[in-house]
Coordinates of C-alpha atoms in Angstrom, one line a residue:
M98 CA -31.0 -29.2 14.4
T99 CA -33.6 -26.9 13.0
K100 CA -32.8 -24.5 10.0
F101 CA -32.9 -21.7 12.8
D102 CA -30.9 -23.6 15.0
V103 CA -27.1 -22.2 14.8
N104 CA -24.1 -24.2 14.2
E105 CA -22.3 -25.1 17.9
T106 CA -19.1 -23.4 17.5
V107 CA -20.4 -20.4 16.1
A108 CA -22.5 -20.0 18.7
A109 CA -19.8 -20.2 21.0
V110 CA -16.8 -18.4 18.9
T111 CA -20.1 -15.9 18.9
N112 CA -20.6 -15.8 22.4
R113 CA -16.4 -15.5 23.8
I114 CA -16.7 -12.5 21.1
I115 CA -19.3 -11.2 23.1
E116 CA -17.5 -11.6 25.8
R117 CA -14.1 -10.5 25.0
S118 CA -15.4 -7.1 24.0
K119 CA -17.7 -6.2 26.3
P120 CA -16.0 -4.3 28.0
V121 CA -15.0 -1.4 24.7
R122 CA -17.6 -2.3 23.2
E123 CA -19.4 -1.1 26.0
T124 CA -17.9 2.4 25.9
Y125 CA -18.8 2.4 21.8
L126 CA -22.5 1.5 22.1
G127 CA -22.0 5.0 24.7
R128 CA -20.4 7.1 23.1
V129 CA -23.0 6.4 20.0
R130 CA -26.0 6.6 21.1
E131 CA -24.7 10.2 23.0
R132 CA -24.1 11.2 19.9
A133 CA -27.1 10.0 18.2
T134 CA -29.5 12.3 20.1
K135 CA -27.5 15.9 19.5
G136 CA -28.0 14.7 15.5
P137 CA -25.9 17.0 13.8
K138 CA -25.8 21.0 14.1
R139 CA -26.7 21.9 10.9
S140 CA -29.4 24.5 12.9
T141 CA -27.3 25.5 15.4
L142 CA -23.5 26.2 14.1
S143 CA -23.3 29.9 13.3
C144 CA -24.8 31.3 9.8
G145 CA -21.5 31.8 8.6
N146 CA -21.0 28.2 9.3
L147 CA -23.7 27.0 8.2
A148 CA -23.7 28.8 4.9
H149 CA -20.7 27.6 4.1
G150 CA -21.8 24.6 4.5
F151 CA -24.7 24.7 1.6
A152 CA -23.4 27.8 -0.6
A153 CA -23.0 25.5 -3.5
C154 CA -26.3 23.8 -3.6
G155 CA -29.1 24.3 -6.0
V156 CA -32.3 27.4 -4.3
G157 CA -34.1 24.1 -4.0
D158 CA -31.5 22.2 -1.6
K159 CA -30.2 25.2 0.4
E160 CA -33.9 26.0 1.9
N161 CA -33.8 22.4 2.7
L162 CA -31.0 22.4 4.5
K163 CA -31.6 25.3 6.5
G164 CA -33.5 23.6 8.9
D165 CA -33.0 20.2 10.7
V166 CA -36.4 18.5 9.1
V167 CA -35.3 17.3 6.2
A168 CA -32.5 14.1 5.7
N169 CA -28.7 15.1 4.2
I170 CA -26.6 12.7 2.8
G171 CA -23.0 12.5 2.9
I172 CA -21.9 11.3 0.1
I173 CA -17.5 9.3 0.8
T174 CA -16.5 9.0 -2.6
A175 CA -13.4 6.9 -4.0
Y176 CA -14.0 7.5 -7.5
N177 CA -11.1 7.6 -9.5
D178 CA -11.2 7.1 -13.0
M179 CA -7.6 5.4 -13.6
L180 CA -9.2 2.7 -12.0
S181 CA -11.2 0.2 -13.5
A182 CA -13.5 -1.0 -10.1
H183 CA -13.4 2.9 -9.0
Q184 CA -14.5 4.7 -12.7
P185 CA -18.4 4.1 -13.2
F186 CA -19.1 6.0 -9.3
E187 CA -18.0 9.2 -11.8
T188 CA -21.8 9.2 -12.3
F189 CA -23.2 8.2 -9.1
P190 CA -23.4 11.5 -7.2
A191 CA -25.8 12.9 -9.4
L192 CA -27.7 9.4 -9.5
I193 CA -28.0 9.8 -5.6
K194 CA -28.7 13.5 -5.4
Q195 CA -31.1 13.0 -8.0
A196 CA -33.2 9.8 -6.0
A197 CA -32.6 12.3 -2.3
R198 CA -34.6 15.1 -4.0
E199 CA -37.3 12.5 -5.2
A200 CA -37.5 11.4 -1.9
G201 CA -37.5 14.9 0.1
G202 CA -34.0 14.9 0.9
V203 CA -30.9 16.5 0.0
A204 CA -27.5 14.7 -0.5
Q205 CA -24.0 15.9 -0.9
V206 CA -20.5 14.8 -2.1
A207 CA -19.3 14.9 1.9
G208 CA -15.4 13.8 0.5
G209 CA -13.8 12.0 -1.5
V210 CA -10.6 9.0 -0.4
P211 CA -7.7 8.5 -2.6
A212 CA -8.0 4.4 -4.6
M213 CA -5.3 2.5 -5.0
C214 CA -4.8 -0.4 -7.4
D215 CA -2.4 -3.2 -6.4
G216 CA -2.9 -4.3 -9.6
V217 CA -0.6 -1.3 -10.8
T218 CA 1.4 -1.5 -8.0
Q219 CA 2.3 -4.7 -7.6
G220 CA 6.0 -5.4 -7.6
Q221 CA 6.6 -1.7 -7.2
A222 CA 8.0 0.7 -4.8
G223 CA 4.0 2.2 -4.4
M224 CA 2.8 -1.6 -3.3
E225 CA 4.6 -0.1 -0.2
L226 CA 1.7 1.7 0.9
S227 CA -0.9 0.3 -0.1
L228 CA -1.6 -1.2 3.0
F229 CA -1.7 2.2 4.8
S230 CA -3.7 3.2 2.4
R231 CA -6.6 1.8 4.2
D232 CA -5.9 4.0 7.6
V233 CA -5.6 6.9 4.9
I234 CA -9.1 6.4 3.6
A235 CA -10.6 6.0 7.2
M236 CA -8.7 9.2 8.3
A237 CA -10.1 11.3 5.6
T238 CA -13.8 9.8 5.4
A239 CA -12.9 11.5 8.9
V240 CA -12.6 14.7 7.7
G241 CA -15.4 14.7 5.1
L242 CA -18.0 14.0 8.2
S243 CA -16.2 16.1 10.4
H244 CA -18.5 19.2 9.0
D245 CA -21.0 17.1 11.0
M246 CA -23.8 18.3 7.9
F247 CA -25.0 14.6 7.8
D248 CA -27.8 12.7 9.0
A249 CA -26.6 10.0 7.0
A250 CA -23.7 8.7 4.7
V251 CA -22.9 6.4 1.6
Y252 CA -20.6 5.2 1.1
L253 CA -18.8 4.2 -2.3
G254 CA -16.2 2.2 -2.9
V255 CA -14.9 -1.2 -4.0
C256 CA -11.0 -2.3 -3.6
D257 CA -9.0 -4.2 -1.6
K258 CA -8.2 -1.8 1.2
I259 CA -10.9 1.2 0.0
V260 CA -13.7 -0.9 1.4
P261 CA -11.7 -1.8 4.6
G262 CA -11.0 1.7 5.2
L263 CA -14.6 3.1 4.9
T264 CA -15.8 1.0 6.8
I265 CA -13.4 1.6 9.6
A266 CA -14.6 5.6 9.2
A267 CA -18.1 4.0 9.2
L268 CA -18.6 2.9 12.1
T269 CA -16.0 5.3 13.9
F270 CA -19.0 8.0 12.9
G271 CA -21.4 5.0 14.0
H272 CA -23.8 7.1 15.2
L273 CA -24.9 7.9 11.5
P274 CA -26.9 5.5 9.7
A275 CA -24.7 4.0 7.0
I276 CA -24.9 2.3 3.2
F277 CA -22.3 1.1 0.8
I278 CA -23.2 1.2 -2.5
P279 CA -21.2 -1.2 -5.0
A280 CA -19.9 -0.2 -9.0
G281 CA -20.2 -4.0 -9.8
P282 CA -17.6 -6.8 -11.2
M283 CA -16.2 -5.8 -15.2
T284 CA -18.3 -8.1 -17.6
T285 CA -16.3 -11.2 -18.4
G286 CA -12.8 -10.8 -20.4
Q287 CA -10.5 -13.9 -21.3
S288 CA -10.5 -16.8 -18.8
N289 CA -8.8 -16.7 -15.4
D290 CA -7.0 -20.5 -16.2
E291 CA -5.4 -18.9 -19.7
K292 CA -4.2 -15.9 -18.1
A293 CA -2.9 -17.5 -15.7
E294 CA -0.9 -20.0 -18.2
I295 CA -0.2 -17.1 -20.0
R296 CA 2.1 -15.5 -17.5
Q297 CA 3.3 -19.0 -16.6
L298 CA 5.5 -18.9 -20.1
Y299 CA 6.4 -15.1 -20.0
A300 CA 7.5 -16.6 -16.0
E301 CA 9.8 -19.3 -18.5
G302 CA 10.8 -16.6 -20.8
K303 CA 8.3 -18.6 -23.7
I304 CA 6.5 -15.8 -24.7
G305 CA 7.5 -11.7 -24.7
R306 CA 6.2 -8.9 -22.8
K307 CA 3.8 -7.8 -26.2
E308 CA 1.7 -11.4 -26.0
L309 CA 1.9 -11.4 -22.1
L310 CA 0.6 -7.4 -22.6
E311 CA -2.5 -8.7 -25.1
S312 CA -3.6 -11.3 -22.6
E313 CA -4.2 -9.1 -19.2
S314 CA -5.7 -6.4 -21.5
K315 CA -8.2 -9.6 -22.5
S316 CA -8.2 -9.8 -19.1
Y317 CA -8.8 -6.3 -17.8
H318 CA -11.2 -4.5 -20.4
G319 CA -14.0 -2.5 -19.1
P320 CA -15.3 -0.3 -16.5
G321 CA -15.6 -2.6 -12.8
T322 CA -14.0 -4.2 -10.7
C323 CA -11.4 -7.5 -12.2
T324 CA -13.5 -10.9 -12.6
F325 CA -11.2 -12.9 -10.1
Y326 CA -11.7 -13.8 -6.6
G327 CA -10.0 -11.1 -4.8
T328 CA -9.9 -9.0 -2.2
A329 CA -12.0 -6.7 -3.8
N330 CA -14.9 -8.9 -4.7
S331 CA -14.4 -10.6 -1.3
N332 CA -15.0 -7.1 0.3
Q333 CA -18.6 -6.7 -1.7
M334 CA -19.4 -10.3 -0.4
L335 CA -18.6 -8.8 2.8
M336 CA -20.5 -6.0 2.9
E337 CA -24.1 -8.0 1.7
I338 CA -23.2 -10.8 4.0
M339 CA -22.8 -8.5 6.6
G340 CA -25.9 -6.3 6.1
L341 CA -24.1 -3.3 4.5
H342 CA -25.4 -3.6 1.2
M343 CA -28.9 -3.0 0.0
P344 CA -29.5 -7.2 -1.0
G345 CA -28.5 -8.6 -4.4
A346 CA -26.2 -5.4 -5.3
S347 CA -23.1 -7.0 -5.0
F348 CA -22.4 -8.0 -8.3
I349 CA -24.7 -6.2 -10.7
N350 CA -21.9 -4.9 -13.7
P351 CA -21.6 -1.5 -14.0
G352 CA -23.1 0.8 -16.5
T353 CA -26.8 -1.2 -17.2
E354 CA -30.4 0.1 -16.1
L355 CA -30.1 -2.6 -12.9
R356 CA -27.1 -1.0 -11.8
D357 CA -28.5 2.5 -11.4
A358 CA -31.9 2.0 -9.9
L359 CA -29.6 -0.2 -7.2
T360 CA -28.1 2.7 -6.5
K361 CA -30.7 4.9 -6.7
E362 CA -32.2 2.8 -4.3
A363 CA -30.1 2.7 -1.7
A364 CA -29.3 6.3 -1.9
K365 CA -33.6 6.4 -1.1
R366 CA -32.6 3.7 1.3
A367 CA -30.2 6.2 3.1
L368 CA -33.0 8.9 3.7
A369 CA -35.6 6.6 5.4
I370 CA -32.9 5.4 8.3
T371 CA -32.4 8.4 9.4
A372 CA -33.3 9.9 13.0
L373 CA -36.0 11.6 11.0
G374 CA -37.9 9.1 9.6
N375 CA -39.2 5.2 11.5
E376 CA -36.4 3.7 11.2
F377 CA -33.4 4.7 12.3
T378 CA -30.6 2.3 11.7
P379 CA -27.2 4.1 13.5
A380 CA -24.3 1.9 11.7
G381 CA -22.4 1.2 15.1
E382 CA -25.7 -0.5 16.5
M383 CA -26.3 -2.1 13.5
I384 CA -23.4 -4.4 13.3
D385 CA -22.3 -5.5 15.5
E386 CA -20.7 -9.3 16.5
R387 CA -23.3 -11.4 15.0
S388 CA -22.3 -9.5 12.0
I389 CA -19.5 -9.6 12.3
V390 CA -19.0 -13.7 12.8
N391 CA -21.4 -13.6 9.3
G392 CA -18.4 -12.1 7.3
I393 CA -16.5 -14.7 8.7
I394 CA -18.6 -17.2 7.6
G395 CA -19.1 -15.7 4.5
L396 CA -15.1 -15.1 3.8
H397 CA -14.2 -19.4 4.4
A398 CA -17.7 -20.2 2.3
T399 CA -16.5 -18.7 -0.8
G400 CA -12.9 -19.3 -0.3
G401 CA -12.3 -15.1 -0.2
S402 CA -9.2 -13.1 0.7
T403 CA -6.3 -13.5 3.4
N404 CA -5.7 -9.9 3.3
H405 CA -9.0 -10.6 5.4
T406 CA -7.3 -12.1 8.5
M407 CA -6.2 -8.4 9.1
H408 CA -8.5 -5.4 7.9
L409 CA -11.7 -7.8 9.5
V410 CA -10.0 -7.9 12.9
A411 CA -9.0 -4.1 12.1
M412 CA -12.8 -3.3 10.8
A413 CA -14.3 -4.9 14.0
A414 CA -12.2 -3.1 16.2
A415 CA -13.7 0.0 14.8
A416 CA -17.0 -0.8 16.6
G417 CA -15.8 -2.1 20.0
I418 CA -15.2 -5.1 18.8
K419 CA -11.9 -7.6 19.3
I420 CA -11.9 -11.3 17.6
T421 CA -8.6 -12.9 16.6
W422 CA -7.5 -15.3 14.1
A423 CA -8.0 -18.0 16.3
D424 CA -11.6 -17.2 16.6
I425 CA -11.1 -16.9 12.2
S426 CA -9.6 -20.5 12.1
D427 CA -12.1 -21.8 14.7
L428 CA -15.1 -21.0 12.3
S429 CA -13.1 -21.9 9.2
D430 CA -12.8 -25.3 10.7
V431 CA -16.8 -25.8 10.8
T432 CA -17.8 -23.6 7.6
P433 CA -18.0 -25.7 4.5
L434 CA -16.8 -24.1 1.1
L435 CA -19.8 -23.7 -1.1
A436 CA -17.4 -21.7 -4.3
R437 CA -15.5 -22.2 -6.7
V438 CA -14.3 -18.8 -8.0
Y439 CA -10.9 -18.3 -9.9
P440 CA -8.1 -18.4 -8.0
N441 CA -10.5 -21.5 -7.0
G442 CA -11.8 -22.7 -9.6
L443 CA -12.0 -21.7 -12.8
A444 CA -15.4 -19.3 -12.8
D445 CA -15.4 -15.9 -12.3
V446 CA -17.5 -13.5 -10.3
N447 CA -20.1 -13.0 -13.1
H448 CA -20.1 -17.0 -13.5
F449 CA -20.9 -17.0 -9.7
E450 CA -23.7 -14.5 -10.1
A451 CA -25.4 -16.6 -12.6
A452 CA -25.0 -19.6 -10.7
G453 CA -27.6 -18.0 -7.9
G454 CA -24.5 -15.9 -5.9
L455 CA -24.8 -14.3 -3.1
G456 CA -28.7 -15.0 -2.6
F457 CA -28.2 -19.0 -2.8
L458 CA -25.1 -18.5 -0.6
I459 CA -26.8 -16.5 2.8
R460 CA -29.7 -18.9 2.2
E461 CA -28.8 -22.3 2.3
L462 CA -25.7 -21.3 5.1
A463 CA -28.5 -19.9 7.2
D464 CA -30.7 -23.0 6.7
N465 CA -28.1 -25.3 7.8
G466 CA -27.2 -22.8 11.0
M467 CA -24.3 -21.3 10.0
L468 CA -25.6 -17.8 9.6
H469 CA -27.2 -15.8 12.4
R470 CA -30.1 -14.6 11.0
D471 CA -31.7 -12.1 13.5
V472 CA -29.6 -9.0 12.3
R473 CA -29.8 -6.2 11.7
T474 CA -29.6 -4.4 8.3
V475 CA -29.4 -1.7 6.3
Y476 CA -33.0 -3.1 4.8
G477 CA -34.3 -4.0 8.2
H478 CA -34.3 -7.2 9.9
G479 CA -32.9 -10.6 8.7
M480 CA -31.1 -12.2 6.9
D481 CA -33.9 -14.1 4.8
D482 CA -34.6 -10.9 2.7
Y483 CA -31.0 -11.2 1.2
M484 CA -31.9 -15.0 0.5
V485 CA -33.2 -12.9 -3.4
E486 CA -32.2 -11.6 -7.1
A487 CA -33.0 -8.2 -7.3
K488 CA -34.7 -7.9 -11.1
L489 CA -35.8 -4.6 -12.6
D490 CA -39.4 -3.7 -11.4
G491 CA -40.4 -2.4 -15.3
K492 CA -40.5 1.2 -13.9
G493 CA -37.1 2.3 -14.2
G494 CA -37.0 0.7 -10.3
V495 CA -36.1 -2.5 -8.2
E496 CA -37.9 -5.6 -7.3
R497 CA -36.9 -8.6 -6.1
H498 CA -37.5 -12.6 -6.1
K499 CA -36.6 -15.6 -4.1
S500 CA -33.3 -16.9 -5.5
P501 CA -33.6 -20.3 -6.8
K502 CA -33.1 -23.8 -4.5
I503 CA -31.1 -25.3 -6.9
S504 CA -27.3 -24.0 -8.1
G505 CA -27.3 -23.1 -11.8
N506 CA -23.8 -24.4 -11.9
E507 CA -22.7 -27.1 -8.6
K508 CA -19.3 -26.7 -10.1
V509 CA -19.1 -23.2 -9.2
L510 CA -22.0 -22.2 -6.6
A511 CA -22.8 -26.3 -4.2
P512 CA -25.8 -26.5 -2.5
F513 CA -24.4 -27.3 1.6
D514 CA -25.0 -30.9 1.3
K515 CA -22.1 -30.6 -1.7
A516 CA -19.3 -28.6 -0.3
F517 CA -16.2 -28.7 -2.4
Q518 CA -15.0 -29.4 0.8
K519 CA -15.9 -29.9 4.6
T520 CA -14.1 -26.6 5.8
G521 CA -13.5 -23.5 4.9
G522 CA -11.1 -21.7 2.8
L523 CA -8.3 -20.3 4.9
K524 CA -6.7 -21.4 8.6
M525 CA -4.3 -20.5 11.2
L526 CA -0.6 -21.5 11.1
S527 CA 0.9 -21.2 14.7
G528 CA 4.5 -23.1 16.0
N529 CA 7.9 -21.4 16.8
L530 CA 7.9 -19.5 13.4
G531 CA 4.9 -17.6 15.2
R532 CA 1.7 -17.3 13.9
A533 CA 0.1 -17.3 9.9
V534 CA -2.5 -17.2 7.9
I535 CA -2.8 -20.4 4.6
K536 CA -5.1 -19.7 1.8
T537 CA -6.3 -23.9 1.7
S538 CA -9.1 -23.5 -1.0
A539 CA -6.8 -23.8 -4.3
V540 CA -4.1 -25.8 -2.5
K541 CA -4.7 -29.7 -3.3
E542 CA -4.6 -31.9 -0.6
E543 CA -0.9 -33.5 -1.4
H544 CA 0.8 -29.5 -1.1
R545 CA -1.3 -28.8 2.1
I546 CA 1.8 -30.9 4.0
V547 CA 5.5 -29.6 2.9
E548 CA 8.5 -30.0 4.9
A549 CA 12.2 -28.7 3.2
P550 CA 15.0 -26.8 3.9
A551 CA 15.0 -22.8 3.5
R552 CA 16.2 -21.1 0.7
I553 CA 16.4 -16.9 2.5
F554 CA 15.5 -13.9 0.6
H555 CA 14.9 -10.6 1.7
D556 CA 13.2 -9.6 -1.4
Q557 CA 10.9 -11.0 -3.8
N558 CA 13.4 -10.2 -6.5
E559 CA 16.3 -12.0 -4.9
M560 CA 14.0 -15.3 -5.2
Q561 CA 12.9 -14.6 -8.7
A562 CA 16.7 -13.8 -9.4
A563 CA 17.7 -17.2 -8.0
F564 CA 15.0 -18.5 -10.4
Q565 CA 16.4 -17.2 -14.0
A566 CA 19.9 -17.9 -12.6
G567 CA 18.5 -21.9 -12.0
Q568 CA 19.6 -22.2 -8.8
L569 CA 16.0 -24.1 -7.9
T570 CA 16.3 -27.5 -8.3
E571 CA 15.3 -29.1 -5.4
D572 CA 13.1 -29.1 -2.8
F573 CA 12.7 -26.1 -0.4
I574 CA 11.2 -23.7 1.0
A575 CA 11.2 -19.4 0.1
V576 CA 11.4 -17.7 3.3
I577 CA 10.7 -14.3 2.3
R578 CA 10.9 -12.0 5.6
F579 CA 11.4 -8.7 6.0
N580 CA 8.1 -7.8 4.4
G581 CA 5.6 -6.5 6.9
P582 CA 4.5 -4.2 8.4
K583 CA 7.4 -2.2 10.1
A584 CA 9.9 -3.1 7.4
N585 CA 7.7 -2.1 4.1
G586 CA 4.3 -1.5 4.6
M587 CA 3.8 -5.3 3.8
P588 CA 3.1 -5.0 -0.1
E589 CA 2.0 -7.9 -1.9
L590 CA 4.2 -10.8 -2.7
H591 CA 2.9 -11.4 -6.2
K592 CA 5.5 -12.1 -8.1
L593 CA 6.3 -14.9 -6.4
T594 CA 3.2 -16.6 -7.1
P595 CA 4.1 -18.4 -11.1
T596 CA 7.5 -18.7 -10.6
L597 CA 6.1 -21.4 -7.2
G598 CA 4.2 -22.2 -9.6
I599 CA 6.5 -23.7 -12.2
L600 CA 8.5 -25.4 -9.9
Q601 CA 5.1 -27.0 -8.3
Q602 CA 4.8 -28.3 -12.2
R603 CA 8.4 -29.5 -12.4
G604 CA 7.4 -32.1 -9.2
L605 CA 9.3 -29.9 -6.5
K606 CA 7.6 -29.4 -3.2
V607 CA 7.8 -25.9 -2.8
A608 CA 6.1 -23.5 -0.3
L609 CA 6.1 -19.8 1.3
V610 CA 6.7 -18.6 4.5
T611 CA 6.6 -14.6 4.1
D612 CA 5.3 -12.2 6.7
G613 CA 4.4 -10.2 4.0
R614 CA 0.8 -10.7 1.6
M615 CA -0.7 -12.6 -1.0
S616 CA -4.0 -11.3 -0.8
G617 CA -7.3 -12.6 -2.3
A618 CA -5.2 -14.3 -5.5
S619 CA -2.8 -16.7 -4.0
G620 CA -3.3 -20.1 -5.5
K621 CA -2.1 -23.1 -6.4
I622 CA 0.7 -22.7 -3.4
P623 CA 1.1 -23.2 -0.2
A624 CA 1.9 -20.0 1.5
A625 CA 2.2 -19.6 5.3
I626 CA 1.5 -15.6 4.9
H627 CA 1.5 -12.9 7.8
V628 CA 3.3 -14.5 9.3
T629 CA 3.8 -12.6 13.0
P630 CA 5.3 -11.4 14.8
E631 CA 7.8 -9.9 11.5
A632 CA 11.4 -10.2 11.1
L633 CA 11.7 -6.8 12.0
D634 CA 10.1 -6.7 15.5
G635 CA 12.3 -10.0 16.5
G636 CA 9.9 -12.5 15.1
V637 CA 11.8 -16.3 15.4
I638 CA 11.7 -15.4 11.1
G639 CA 14.1 -13.8 11.4
K640 CA 16.7 -16.0 12.6
V641 CA 16.1 -19.3 10.1
Q642 CA 19.1 -20.1 8.4
E643 CA 19.7 -21.3 5.1
G644 CA 19.4 -25.1 4.9
D645 CA 16.9 -24.8 8.3
I646 CA 14.4 -28.1 7.5
V647 CA 11.0 -25.3 7.9
R648 CA 8.1 -27.9 8.4
L649 CA 4.5 -26.2 6.9
D650 CA 1.5 -28.4 7.9
A651 CA -1.8 -26.8 6.7
N652 CA -3.9 -30.1 8.1
A653 CA -2.7 -29.9 11.1
G654 CA -2.2 -26.1 11.1
T655 CA 1.5 -26.0 12.4
L656 CA 4.8 -24.2 10.7
E657 CA 7.6 -24.7 13.2
V658 CA 11.5 -24.3 11.6
L659 CA 13.2 -27.3 13.2
V660 CA 15.4 -25.9 15.0
D661 CA 15.9 -26.8 19.0
D662 CA 15.0 -23.9 21.2
A663 CA 18.2 -23.6 22.5
T664 CA 20.0 -23.1 19.3
L665 CA 16.9 -20.8 18.0
A666 CA 17.7 -18.5 21.4
A667 CA 21.5 -18.1 20.6
R668 CA 21.3 -17.0 17.2
P669 CA 21.5 -13.4 16.6
Q670 CA 18.6 -11.3 14.8
A671 CA 19.3 -11.4 11.3
I672 CA 19.3 -8.2 10.0
A673 CA 18.6 -6.3 6.4
D674 CA 19.1 -3.3 4.4
L675 CA 15.4 -1.9 4.1
S676 CA 17.3 2.2 3.2
G677 CA 16.0 1.2 0.2
N678 CA 12.3 1.3 1.6
T679 CA 12.1 4.6 3.0
H680 CA 11.4 7.1 0.4
G681 CA 10.8 7.4 -3.2
M682 CA 6.9 7.4 -4.6
G683 CA 5.8 8.6 -1.5
R684 CA 7.3 6.5 1.2
E685 CA 9.7 9.1 3.5
L686 CA 6.0 10.4 3.9
F687 CA 4.4 6.9 6.2
E688 CA 7.7 6.5 8.0
T689 CA 5.6 7.5 10.9
F690 CA 2.8 4.9 9.6
R691 CA 5.5 1.9 9.6
G692 CA 7.2 2.9 13.1
V693 CA 3.9 2.4 14.9
A694 CA 1.5 -0.1 12.7
G695 CA 0.9 -3.3 14.5
H696 CA 1.6 -6.9 14.3
A697 CA -1.1 -8.7 11.6
D698 CA -2.9 -10.7 13.9
E699 CA -3.8 -7.2 15.6
G700 CA -5.1 -6.0 11.7
A701 CA -1.8 -4.2 11.3
S702 CA -3.7 -1.0 12.0
V703 CA -1.9 2.5 13.5
F704 CA -5.1 3.0 15.3
G705 CA -3.7 1.4 18.3

């Protein structure tokens, strides 16, 4: 195989996605192309409509928007100053507008979208809105772009559900070019292993809240994304490896001159790829089946967030592309793990960037047949443009240099032939309990197979109470059910991580099986998550009883309750009191979402 050949499995999975998607994808592309030929309706709007559209603009921008000769960028922003990752976006619209004017165009803030922080809502009622906020963000973006005033759009978002929601919208408006502009990670604070140790000490009652809060404040200490490799930083990797970022943009810290230069560059590039220029790059045509496969490969190679087993399905569907958990699992089987970033190691994303970052990783994958090189991107054509590091050019602009051929730290970022493991960090499980996902990249080999009695809980707080009461002293598999999309919006269950970690350290064989989520921060405990069908939807997880032997085998990819089929069929479905999940913190407004939410392996979406 030459370095330009594509791995056989990668090619086969891509081809079956193409074949499976053909009818829907062709219809989608037909609509995108038809809409693209019509362009924005600025010049055909009534005078009153158009006047409303530019009433607040400066004189020069107002004149430019009276015709169709100047491109207009719509800015969709997830800015708020409560989220550290999104606070830097406060200054981005002004930078984008300035850059657009310098390039002879116009930019307007088309709309804002909500952006909630899972770090704030962990274990709280508000977390039950988190997953559905993705679809709300997509709809809010649609409202902003529905004014039909724009030739391209730029998207300001970073964290967990925000980027997937923005991507769904960008592909729904696939006739418009789209560039995602990140804010970057916060600088390195307290080490992640020290943070985890202090959390466990608190869970054991050995330190108090004051000490815990001091530790957390040292970890989350300034503007930018949290530095561990959870969903937010997995989002940034995905946007770059799928060609929606400018090359080298993902992990540059906020508040730096380079960060501002990259933001301005993205605005100017957005103008260049509109239909008014010579490089028209509508997002719906640019992102194809190969782009999606590249994203999945990147997720595996970096040990990325389990949330993307749902988000990628929903994002692809917005472009008429049908992917499955089997596709994701098969690609994991041939993708080596090249990054060790917490919780899959001690480093953070700043260490990853310093070791060579995405430029190094993309080249290693592409040169070994693990990526489709010949894809379209917002920067041009081909992934070779992304095998770079972005630097300042001395004039306030951006220049790019080829990424180093040798990793700056092979304990953080490994070359292909020295991979940390031969397969990726995510695997699909299947068996009589249904289908589930497990993140194996941080789970030691000796913990990947657990066969033990089930302990049944309908709430993560119930298990916490059992732990505090000293009732968890034997090997067990915690079955946490009625936490799926239909039951309560599928919250993340991170309260369980320190507790299960303590029990594992004590020598117990423990695992988690749940129809809820654990996200990108799931770590060393084997956790079969996103179990589908969920308990409220008739899933077998709702028939497991206390003491049943459950077997989780991450190596074989199986998840089973060791009870014969006849016995299971005869058992009644468990019933849970979910009345407490229906109101408070806005949950009553999401009743319709819970009622129509799809299965986790279908993206857990409300869009059908």
